[in-house]
Tab-separated table of N, CA and C in Angstrom:
chain	number	residue	atom	x	y	z
A	1	MET	N	176.622	79.430	32.748
A	1	MET	CA	175.802	78.553	31.947
A	1	MET	C	176.642	78.002	30.794
A	2	THR	N	176.539	76.704	30.573
A	2	THR	CA	177.296	76.049	29.524
A	2	THR	C	176.606	76.245	28.182
A	3	GLN	N	177.398	76.575	27.170
A	3	GLN	CA	176.858	76.746	25.823
A	3	GLN	C	176.650	75.377	25.179
A	4	ARG	N	175.575	75.240	24.474
A	4	ARG	CA	175.314	74.002	23.729
A	4	ARG	C	176.030	74.072	22.385
A	5	SER	N	176.492	72.920	21.950
A	5	SER	CA	177.074	72.863	20.614
A	5	SER	C	175.944	72.995	19.595
A	6	ASP	N	176.304	73.383	18.382
A	6	ASP	CA	175.299	73.471	17.317
A	6	ASP	C	174.636	72.117	17.095
A	7	GLU	N	175.432	71.055	17.185
A	7	GLU	CA	174.908	69.693	16.991
A	7	GLU	C	173.869	69.364	18.067
A	8	ASN	N	174.189	69.659	19.316
A	8	ASN	CA	173.241	69.395	20.409
A	8	ASN	C	171.988	70.255	20.275
A	9	GLN	N	172.154	71.507	19.898
A	9	GLN	CA	170.996	72.387	19.749
A	9	GLN	C	170.092	71.894	18.623
A	10	LEU	N	170.702	71.439	17.527
A	10	LEU	CA	169.920	70.903	16.418
A	10	LEU	C	169.128	69.680	16.862
A	11	ASP	N	169.777	68.793	17.617
A	11	ASP	CA	169.080	67.598	18.110
A	11	ASP	C	167.966	67.950	19.089
A	12	LEU	N	168.182	68.944	19.936
A	12	LEU	CA	167.133	69.384	20.863
A	12	LEU	C	165.974	70.019	20.104
A	13	ASP	N	166.285	70.791	19.066
A	13	ASP	CA	165.237	71.380	18.239
A	13	ASP	C	164.430	70.285	17.539
A	14	PHE	N	165.123	69.241	17.068
A	14	PHE	CA	164.453	68.110	16.431
A	14	PHE	C	163.521	67.420	17.417
A	15	LEU	N	164.011	67.183	18.628
A	15	LEU	CA	163.205	66.543	19.664
A	15	LEU	C	161.972	67.387	19.987
A	16	ASP	N	162.133	68.683	20.061
A	16	ASP	CA	161.011	69.577	20.329
A	16	ASP	C	159.994	69.539	19.188
A	17	ALA	N	160.490	69.515	17.951
A	17	ALA	CA	159.589	69.441	16.793
A	17	ALA	C	158.807	68.132	16.792
A	18	LEU	N	159.478	67.016	17.115
A	18	LEU	CA	158.781	65.725	17.180
A	18	LEU	C	157.729	65.724	18.280
A	19	ALA	N	158.070	66.271	19.425
A	19	ALA	CA	157.099	66.341	20.527
A	19	ALA	C	155.879	67.155	20.100
A	20	GLY	N	156.107	68.244	19.389
A	20	GLY	CA	154.990	69.047	18.890
A	20	GLY	C	154.140	68.272	17.894
A	21	LEU	N	154.790	67.499	17.009
A	21	LEU	CA	154.058	66.686	16.041
A	21	LEU	C	153.225	65.616	16.745
A	22	PHE	N	153.821	64.919	17.713
A	22	PHE	CA	153.086	63.881	18.440
A	22	PHE	C	151.908	64.476	19.206
A	23	THR	N	152.117	65.626	19.808
A	23	THR	CA	151.034	66.297	20.525
A	23	THR	C	149.890	66.627	19.568
A	24	ARG	N	150.226	67.120	18.390
A	24	ARG	CA	149.189	67.440	17.403
A	24	ARG	C	148.467	66.177	16.944
A	25	LEU	N	149.215	65.108	16.677
A	25	LEU	CA	148.594	63.864	16.229
A	25	LEU	C	147.656	63.290	17.282
A	26	LEU	N	148.062	63.328	18.543
A	26	LEU	CA	147.189	62.838	19.612
A	26	LEU	C	145.921	63.681	19.708
A	27	ALA	N	146.076	64.998	19.593
A	27	ALA	CA	144.903	65.881	19.642
A	27	ALA	C	143.970	65.609	18.463
A	28	GLU	N	144.526	65.401	17.277
A	28	GLU	CA	143.702	65.094	16.096
A	28	GLU	C	142.976	63.757	16.280
A	29	ALA	N	143.675	62.765	16.825
A	29	ALA	CA	143.055	61.450	17.048
A	29	ALA	C	141.938	61.547	18.084
A	30	GLU	N	142.175	62.308	19.147
A	30	GLU	CA	141.136	62.492	20.165
A	30	GLU	C	139.911	63.176	19.573
A	31	GLN	N	140.134	64.192	18.747
A	31	GLN	CA	139.014	64.899	18.123
A	31	GLN	C	138.287	63.985	17.144
A	32	LEU	N	139.037	63.190	16.409
A	32	LEU	CA	138.436	62.245	15.469
A	32	LEU	C	137.535	61.258	16.202
A	33	ALA	N	138.036	60.715	17.300
A	33	ALA	CA	137.237	59.779	18.091
A	33	ALA	C	135.968	60.467	18.597
A	34	LYS	N	136.110	61.696	19.052
A	34	LYS	CA	134.947	62.451	19.524
A	34	LYS	C	133.944	62.670	18.394
A	35	ASP	N	134.459	63.025	17.202
A	35	ASP	CA	133.591	63.240	16.041
A	35	ASP	C	132.812	61.971	15.673
A	36	PHE	N	133.442	60.811	15.835
A	36	PHE	CA	132.797	59.539	15.509
A	36	PHE	C	132.025	58.962	16.702
A	37	GLY	N	132.148	59.608	17.861
A	37	GLY	CA	131.422	59.156	19.040
A	37	GLY	C	131.919	57.828	19.587
A	38	VAL	N	133.231	57.610	19.495
A	38	VAL	CA	133.817	56.360	19.987
A	38	VAL	C	135.003	56.681	20.894
A	39	PRO	N	135.380	55.722	21.757
A	39	PRO	CA	136.594	55.924	22.552
A	39	PRO	C	137.822	56.004	21.643
A	40	GLY	N	138.839	56.709	22.082
A	40	GLY	CA	140.040	56.922	21.284
A	40	GLY	C	140.723	55.653	20.821
A	41	PHE	N	140.721	54.622	21.650
A	41	PHE	CA	141.428	53.404	21.270
A	41	PHE	C	140.746	52.678	20.112
A	42	PHE	N	139.475	53.012	19.805
A	42	PHE	CA	138.801	52.404	18.650
A	42	PHE	C	139.555	52.701	17.357
A	43	ILE	N	140.118	53.895	17.256
A	43	ILE	CA	140.834	54.281	16.046
A	43	ILE	C	141.973	53.297	15.800
A	44	LYS	N	142.747	53.052	16.834
A	44	LYS	CA	143.881	52.138	16.688
A	44	LYS	C	143.405	50.706	16.449
A	45	ALA	N	142.400	50.263	17.192
A	45	ALA	CA	141.905	48.892	17.037
A	45	ALA	C	141.354	48.672	15.626
A	46	LEU	N	140.540	49.591	15.140
A	46	LEU	CA	139.986	49.442	13.791
A	46	LEU	C	141.090	49.457	12.743
A	47	HIS	N	142.065	50.312	12.926
A	47	HIS	CA	143.177	50.385	11.977
A	47	HIS	C	143.966	49.074	11.963
A	48	MET	N	144.156	48.463	13.125
A	48	MET	CA	144.926	47.221	13.229
A	48	MET	C	144.181	46.020	12.647
A	49	LEU	N	142.866	46.082	12.627
A	49	LEU	CA	142.069	44.956	12.124
A	49	LEU	C	141.992	45.026	10.605
A	50	ASP	N	142.992	44.441	9.955
A	50	ASP	CA	143.042	44.463	8.498
A	50	ASP	C	142.558	43.153	7.887
A	51	GLY	N	141.959	42.320	8.695
A	51	GLY	CA	141.418	41.021	8.297
A	51	GLY	C	141.121	40.267	9.578
A	52	PRO	N	140.650	39.026	9.485
A	52	PRO	CA	140.440	38.264	10.723
A	52	PRO	C	141.740	38.226	11.520
A	53	LEU	N	141.661	38.612	12.785
A	53	LEU	CA	142.865	38.730	13.603
A	53	LEU	C	142.612	38.116	14.976
A	54	ALA	N	143.511	37.232	15.382
A	54	ALA	CA	143.403	36.635	16.713
A	54	ALA	C	143.459	37.746	17.752
A	55	MET	N	142.633	37.617	18.766
A	55	MET	CA	142.578	38.646	19.796
A	55	MET	C	143.946	38.823	20.463
A	56	LYS	N	144.665	37.727	20.636
A	56	LYS	CA	146.010	37.805	21.220
A	56	LYS	C	146.928	38.658	20.344
A	57	GLU	N	146.838	38.463	19.036
A	57	GLU	CA	147.648	39.242	18.089
A	57	GLU	C	147.264	40.716	18.134
A	58	LEU	N	145.973	41.017	18.240
A	58	LEU	CA	145.548	42.409	18.350
A	58	LEU	C	146.157	43.042	19.595
A	59	GLY	N	146.141	42.307	20.696
A	59	GLY	CA	146.745	42.810	21.929
A	59	GLY	C	148.229	43.097	21.755
A	60	GLN	N	148.926	42.213	21.050
A	60	GLN	CA	150.354	42.434	20.810
A	60	GLN	C	150.568	43.653	19.927
A	61	ARG	N	149.757	43.804	18.894
A	61	ARG	CA	149.902	44.953	18.002
A	61	ARG	C	149.597	46.267	18.713
A	62	MET	N	148.621	46.214	19.631
A	62	MET	CA	148.239	47.430	20.354
A	62	MET	C	149.065	47.629	21.625
A	63	HIS	N	149.914	46.655	21.940
A	63	HIS	CA	150.740	46.719	23.143
A	63	HIS	C	149.870	46.871	24.385
A	64	CYS	N	148.874	45.984	24.499
A	64	CYS	CA	147.996	46.079	25.655
A	64	CYS	C	147.690	44.704	26.229
A	65	ASP	N	147.185	44.704	27.412
A	65	ASP	CA	146.850	43.503	28.157
A	65	ASP	C	145.700	42.751	27.493
A	66	PRO	N	145.709	41.418	27.547
A	66	PRO	CA	144.609	40.647	26.949
A	66	PRO	C	143.226	41.028	27.480
A	67	SER	N	143.136	41.398	28.752
A	67	SER	CA	141.828	41.781	29.295
A	67	SER	C	141.315	43.063	28.634
A	68	PHE	N	142.229	43.935	28.255
A	68	PHE	CA	141.835	45.161	27.559
A	68	PHE	C	141.305	44.815	26.169
A	69	VAL	N	141.925	43.823	25.504
A	69	VAL	CA	141.459	43.390	24.183
A	69	VAL	C	140.054	42.812	24.296
A	70	THR	N	139.791	42.076	25.362
A	70	THR	CA	138.447	41.542	25.575
A	70	THR	C	137.441	42.686	25.688
A	71	SER	N	137.802	43.745	26.401
A	71	SER	CA	136.924	44.917	26.512
A	71	SER	C	136.710	45.571	25.154
A	72	ILE	N	137.774	45.660	24.373
A	72	ILE	CA	137.666	46.230	23.031
A	72	ILE	C	136.713	45.379	22.189
A	73	ALA	N	136.912	44.065	22.223
A	73	ALA	CA	136.062	43.151	21.446
A	73	ALA	C	134.607	43.285	21.878
A	74	ASP	N	134.382	43.348	23.180
A	74	ASP	CA	133.011	43.507	23.690
A	74	ASP	C	132.369	44.784	23.140
A	75	MET	N	133.117	45.887	23.184
A	75	MET	CA	132.570	47.168	22.737
A	75	MET	C	132.363	47.188	21.223
A	76	LEU	N	133.292	46.590	20.470
A	76	LEU	CA	133.126	46.526	19.014
A	76	LEU	C	131.903	45.686	18.649
A	77	GLU	N	131.730	44.562	19.333
A	77	GLU	CA	130.564	43.701	19.073
A	77	GLU	C	129.269	44.408	19.445
A	78	LYS	N	129.269	45.073	20.584
A	78	LYS	CA	128.070	45.767	21.051
A	78	LYS	C	127.615	46.828	20.042
A	79	ARG	N	128.565	47.460	19.370
A	79	ARG	CA	128.253	48.489	18.372
A	79	ARG	C	128.044	47.910	16.977
A	80	GLY	N	128.158	46.582	16.840
A	80	GLY	CA	127.961	45.948	15.540
A	80	GLY	C	129.103	46.160	14.569
A	81	LEU	N	130.299	46.456	15.104
A	81	LEU	CA	131.453	46.744	14.250
A	81	LEU	C	132.341	45.523	14.007
A	82	ALA	N	132.229	44.523	14.867
A	82	ALA	CA	133.049	43.314	14.729
A	82	ALA	C	132.323	42.139	15.363
A	83	VAL	N	132.757	40.953	14.969
A	83	VAL	CA	132.265	39.717	15.583
A	83	VAL	C	133.464	38.853	15.934
A	84	ARG	N	133.258	38.000	16.922
A	84	ARG	CA	134.283	37.024	17.282
A	84	ARG	C	133.957	35.733	16.568
A	85	GLU	N	134.986	35.085	16.089
A	85	GLU	CA	134.803	33.773	15.471
A	85	GLU	C	135.964	32.884	15.877
A	86	SER	N	135.743	31.589	15.825
A	86	SER	CA	136.813	30.643	16.116
A	86	SER	C	137.742	30.556	14.923
A	87	ASP	N	139.019	30.413	15.207
A	87	ASP	CA	140.010	30.228	14.153
A	87	ASP	C	139.834	28.826	13.586
A	88	PRO	N	139.697	28.694	12.266
A	88	PRO	CA	139.490	27.359	11.677
A	88	PRO	C	140.633	26.386	11.980
A	89	ALA	N	141.854	26.896	12.156
A	89	ALA	CA	143.004	26.036	12.425
A	89	ALA	C	143.080	25.614	13.891
A	90	ASP	N	142.510	26.429	14.787
A	90	ASP	CA	142.555	26.133	16.221
A	90	ASP	C	141.328	26.760	16.862
A	91	ARG	N	140.318	25.964	17.107
A	91	ARG	CA	139.030	26.470	17.588
A	91	ARG	C	139.122	27.138	18.956
A	92	ARG	N	140.235	26.937	19.655
A	92	ARG	CA	140.415	27.608	20.955
A	92	ARG	C	140.754	29.081	20.782
A	93	VAL	N	141.271	29.435	19.615
A	93	VAL	CA	141.686	30.809	19.335
A	93	VAL	C	140.497	31.592	18.800
A	94	LYS	N	140.244	32.725	19.426
A	94	LYS	CA	139.159	33.609	18.973
A	94	LYS	C	139.756	34.742	18.150
A	95	ARG	N	139.129	34.967	16.996
A	95	ARG	CA	139.555	36.040	16.110
A	95	ARG	C	138.475	37.109	16.061
A	96	LEU	N	138.903	38.322	15.857
A	96	LEU	CA	137.972	39.420	15.627
A	96	LEU	C	137.907	39.682	14.126
A	97	VAL	N	136.698	39.848	13.632
A	97	VAL	CA	136.477	40.126	12.224
A	97	VAL	C	135.558	41.337	12.142
A	98	LEU	N	135.960	42.335	11.362
A	98	LEU	CA	135.112	43.507	11.195
A	98	LEU	C	133.875	43.159	10.375
A	99	THR	N	132.744	43.706	10.777
A	99	THR	CA	131.513	43.595	10.001
A	99	THR	C	131.581	44.632	8.882
A	100	SER	N	130.593	44.650	8.019
A	100	SER	CA	130.581	45.666	6.955
A	100	SER	C	130.496	47.066	7.577
A	101	ALA	N	129.746	47.204	8.674
A	101	ALA	CA	129.679	48.505	9.362
A	101	ALA	C	131.048	48.864	9.943
A	102	GLY	N	131.765	47.865	10.473
A	102	GLY	CA	133.102	48.091	11.011
A	102	GLY	C	134.079	48.495	9.922
A	103	LEU	N	133.993	47.816	8.770
A	103	LEU	CA	134.864	48.180	7.644
A	103	LEU	C	134.572	49.591	7.163
A	104	ASP	N	133.292	49.939	7.087
A	104	ASP	CA	132.923	51.297	6.675
A	104	ASP	C	133.497	52.330	7.644
A	105	MET	N	133.334	52.077	8.956
A	105	MET	CA	133.853	53.021	9.945
A	105	MET	C	135.370	53.095	9.860
A	106	LYS	N	136.028	51.946	9.696
A	106	LYS	CA	137.493	51.916	9.581
A	106	LYS	C	137.941	52.808	8.432
A	107	HIS	N	137.330	52.637	7.253
A	107	HIS	CA	137.733	53.424	6.084
A	107	HIS	C	137.430	54.910	6.274
A	108	GLN	N	136.283	55.225	6.873
A	108	GLN	CA	135.938	56.625	7.125
A	108	GLN	C	136.923	57.260	8.104
A	109	MET	N	137.259	56.531	9.186
A	109	MET	CA	138.197	57.065	10.182
A	109	MET	C	139.592	57.254	9.590
A	110	GLU	N	140.044	56.252	8.847
A	110	GLU	CA	141.380	56.370	8.245
A	110	GLU	C	141.432	57.541	7.274
A	111	GLN	N	140.395	57.712	6.452
A	111	GLN	CA	140.387	58.828	5.507
A	111	GLN	C	140.339	60.158	6.253
A	112	ALA	N	139.527	60.230	7.297
A	112	ALA	CA	139.436	61.468	8.075
A	112	ALA	C	140.780	61.792	8.737
A	113	MET	N	141.475	60.772	9.239
A	113	MET	CA	142.781	61.003	9.864
A	113	MET	C	143.793	61.447	8.812
A	114	LEU	N	143.752	60.831	7.634
A	114	LEU	CA	144.664	61.251	6.571
A	114	LEU	C	144.386	62.698	6.150
A	115	ASP	N	143.109	63.044	6.065
A	115	ASP	CA	142.748	64.413	5.688
A	115	ASP	C	143.249	65.430	6.711
A	116	ARG	N	143.348	65.021	7.964
A	116	ARG	CA	143.798	65.913	9.040
A	116	ARG	C	145.312	65.890	9.232
A	117	SER	N	145.992	64.958	8.603
A	117	SER	CA	147.419	64.773	8.878
A	117	SER	C	148.235	65.974	8.415
A	118	PRO	N	149.141	66.435	9.268
A	118	PRO	CA	149.933	67.618	8.923
A	118	PRO	C	150.845	67.393	7.718
A	119	TRP	N	151.315	66.168	7.517
A	119	TRP	CA	152.179	65.914	6.359
A	119	TRP	C	151.409	66.052	5.060
A	120	ARG	N	150.150	65.643	5.054
A	120	ARG	CA	149.345	65.780	3.833
A	120	ARG	C	148.981	67.243	3.614
A	121	GLN	N	148.773	67.974	4.691
A	121	GLN	CA	148.378	69.377	4.575
A	121	GLN	C	149.536	70.284	4.179
A	122	HIS	N	150.765	69.921	4.590
A	122	HIS	CA	151.879	70.858	4.428
A	122	HIS	C	153.027	70.372	3.546
A	123	LEU	N	153.024	69.104	3.170
A	123	LEU	CA	154.114	68.567	2.363
A	123	LEU	C	153.575	68.026	1.046
A	124	ASN	N	154.346	68.219	-0.013
A	124	ASN	CA	153.937	67.638	-1.287
A	124	ASN	C	154.324	66.153	-1.306
A	125	HIS	N	153.965	65.475	-2.375
A	125	HIS	CA	154.198	64.029	-2.472
A	125	HIS	C	155.683	63.683	-2.306
A	126	GLU	N	156.544	64.396	-3.001
A	126	GLU	CA	157.985	64.123	-2.928
A	126	GLU	C	158.518	64.356	-1.516
A	127	GLU	N	158.085	65.411	-0.851
A	127	GLU	CA	158.534	65.692	0.515
A	127	GLU	C	158.072	64.593	1.469
A	128	ARG	N	156.827	64.115	1.290
A	128	ARG	CA	156.336	63.020	2.150
A	128	ARG	C	157.142	61.747	1.920
A	129	ALA	N	157.474	61.444	0.671
A	129	ALA	CA	158.272	60.250	0.366
A	129	ALA	C	159.660	60.361	0.997
A	130	THR	N	160.256	61.531	0.938
A	130	THR	CA	161.568	61.742	1.556
A	130	THR	C	161.482	61.599	3.070
A	131	LEU	N	160.445	62.176	3.659
A	131	LEU	CA	160.276	62.103	5.106
A	131	LEU	C	160.123	60.658	5.563
A	132	ILE	N	159.324	59.875	4.872
A	132	ILE	CA	159.127	58.478	5.282
A	132	ILE	C	160.422	57.691	5.133
A	133	THR	N	161.209	57.987	4.105
A	133	THR	CA	162.511	57.330	3.939
A	133	THR	C	163.425	57.656	5.116
A	134	LEU	N	163.443	58.908	5.523
A	134	LEU	CA	164.282	59.316	6.656
A	134	LEU	C	163.808	58.679	7.964
A	135	ILE	N	162.508	58.624	8.147
A	135	ILE	CA	161.977	58.002	9.368
A	135	ILE	C	162.328	56.524	9.386
A	136	HIS	N	162.177	55.830	8.259
A	136	HIS	CA	162.518	54.400	8.202
A	136	HIS	C	164.016	54.163	8.367
A	137	LYS	N	164.821	55.144	8.041
A	137	LYS	CA	166.262	55.025	8.265
A	137	LYS	C	166.562	54.984	9.767
A	138	MET	N	165.741	55.681	10.555
A	138	MET	CA	165.924	55.707	12.011
A	138	MET	C	165.236	54.544	12.704
A	139	ALA	N	164.074	54.121	12.186
A	139	ALA	CA	163.296	53.057	12.832
A	139	ALA	C	162.440	52.375	11.784
A	140	PRO	N	162.378	51.045	11.827
A	140	PRO	CA	161.518	50.345	10.864
A	140	PRO	C	160.052	50.628	11.174
A	141	PRO	N	159.188	50.478	10.169
A	141	PRO	CA	157.753	50.674	10.433
A	141	PRO	C	157.257	49.618	11.410
A	142	LEU	N	156.237	49.965	12.184
A	142	LEU	CA	155.687	49.017	13.157
A	142	LEU	C	155.211	47.735	12.492
A	143	SER	N	154.736	47.827	11.256
A	143	SER	CA	154.262	46.631	10.560
A	143	SER	C	155.389	45.646	10.307
A	144	ALA	N	156.645	46.116	10.338
A	144	ALA	CA	157.793	45.236	10.106
A	144	ALA	C	158.515	44.909	11.397
A	145	THR	N	157.954	45.319	12.528
A	145	THR	CA	158.612	45.158	13.811
A	145	THR	C	157.796	44.243	14.704
A	146	ASP	N	158.477	43.372	15.407
A	146	ASP	CA	157.813	42.561	16.422
A	146	ASP	C	157.361	43.511	17.528
A	147	PRO	N	156.067	43.567	17.824
A	147	PRO	CA	155.575	44.508	18.838
A	147	PRO	C	156.314	44.395	20.172
A	148	ALA	N	156.796	43.208	20.510
A	148	ALA	CA	157.512	43.040	21.775
A	148	ALA	C	158.833	43.795	21.773
A	149	ASP	N	159.370	44.098	20.581
A	149	ASP	CA	160.642	44.809	20.475
A	149	ASP	C	160.475	46.315	20.445
A	150	CYS	N	159.252	46.789	20.458
A	150	CYS	CA	158.991	48.217	20.326
A	150	CYS	C	159.045	48.901	21.687
A	151	PRO	N	160.065	49.758	21.925
A	151	PRO	CA	160.154	50.416	23.222
A	151	PRO	C	159.010	51.376	23.476
A	152	ALA	N	158.323	51.809	22.437
A	152	ALA	CA	157.191	52.717	22.618
A	152	ALA	C	155.962	51.977	23.105
A	153	GLY	N	156.035	50.676	23.211
A	153	GLY	CA	154.889	49.884	23.621
A	153	GLY	C	154.321	50.302	24.958
A	154	GLU	N	155.222	50.618	25.893
A	154	GLU	CA	154.743	51.029	27.210
A	154	GLU	C	153.968	52.334	27.119
A	155	VAL	N	154.449	53.268	26.306
A	155	VAL	CA	153.755	54.544	26.131
A	155	VAL	C	152.412	54.313	25.458
A	156	THR	N	152.403	53.481	24.404
A	156	THR	CA	151.165	53.186	23.697
A	156	THR	C	150.153	52.549	24.637
A	157	SER	N	150.604	51.594	25.442
A	157	SER	CA	149.707	50.943	26.391
A	157	SER	C	149.146	51.936	27.390
A	158	PHE	N	150.015	52.834	27.873
A	158	PHE	CA	149.568	53.831	28.823
A	158	PHE	C	148.512	54.723	28.203
A	159	LEU	N	148.775	55.185	26.958
A	159	LEU	CA	147.809	56.079	26.295
A	159	LEU	C	146.498	55.352	26.033
A	160	ALA	N	146.578	54.082	25.619
A	160	ALA	CA	145.356	53.311	25.365
A	160	ALA	C	144.588	53.121	26.666
A	161	ALA	N	145.308	52.806	27.732
A	161	ALA	CA	144.646	52.587	29.014
A	161	ALA	C	144.030	53.894	29.530
A	162	ALA	N	144.721	55.001	29.309
A	162	ALA	CA	144.202	56.285	29.780
A	162	ALA	C	142.920	56.659	29.049
A	163	ALA	N	142.783	56.172	27.807
A	163	ALA	CA	141.607	56.513	27.016
A	163	ALA	C	140.469	55.524	27.247
A	164	THR	N	140.695	54.539	28.086
A	164	THR	CA	139.709	53.486	28.290
A	164	THR	C	138.648	53.936	29.294
A	165	PRO	N	137.393	53.944	28.871
A	165	PRO	CA	136.327	54.273	29.824
A	165	PRO	C	136.085	53.084	30.756
A	166	PRO	N	135.543	53.337	31.923
A	166	PRO	CA	135.241	52.211	32.815
A	166	PRO	C	134.270	51.258	32.154
A	167	VAL	N	134.492	49.976	32.336
A	167	VAL	CA	133.612	48.954	31.777
A	167	VAL	C	132.579	48.588	32.841
A	168	GLY	N	131.343	48.440	32.400
A	168	GLY	CA	130.356	48.013	33.380
A	168	GLY	C	129.048	48.588	33.206
């Protein structure tokens, strides 16, 4: 058996720690969605809707197919969380806008997710600031990245699709 270098072992340990963190975050998000009685992808969709947003743009941000965005819009409208409106600059473009109930749910979900986040539970303010600096050194935040350039898009799309209940 070949011995691993300390450098390789450290990198493997880092990869294992990240996998554990992602697993925990997914489990927390699934539980949050269950607690709110909504499909898991609602958390991401509500978080992405920070103002009137073209449905095409939402699809790009969520790394999902336009037909999936239509399903999301249908479900948000059915629950009274969002409405579709025409873009004033181009009436062919449909935008999603959160209703007051949608904004309330968005803020409640985001606060609940923050309350459950392991970094808030286990790291002080300075440690969290250092961690975010280190993460940004490796990869820019998604808000500063063109979604088409994000290699995790395929994984995100898969997870969103896996959480999608049948429509009908």
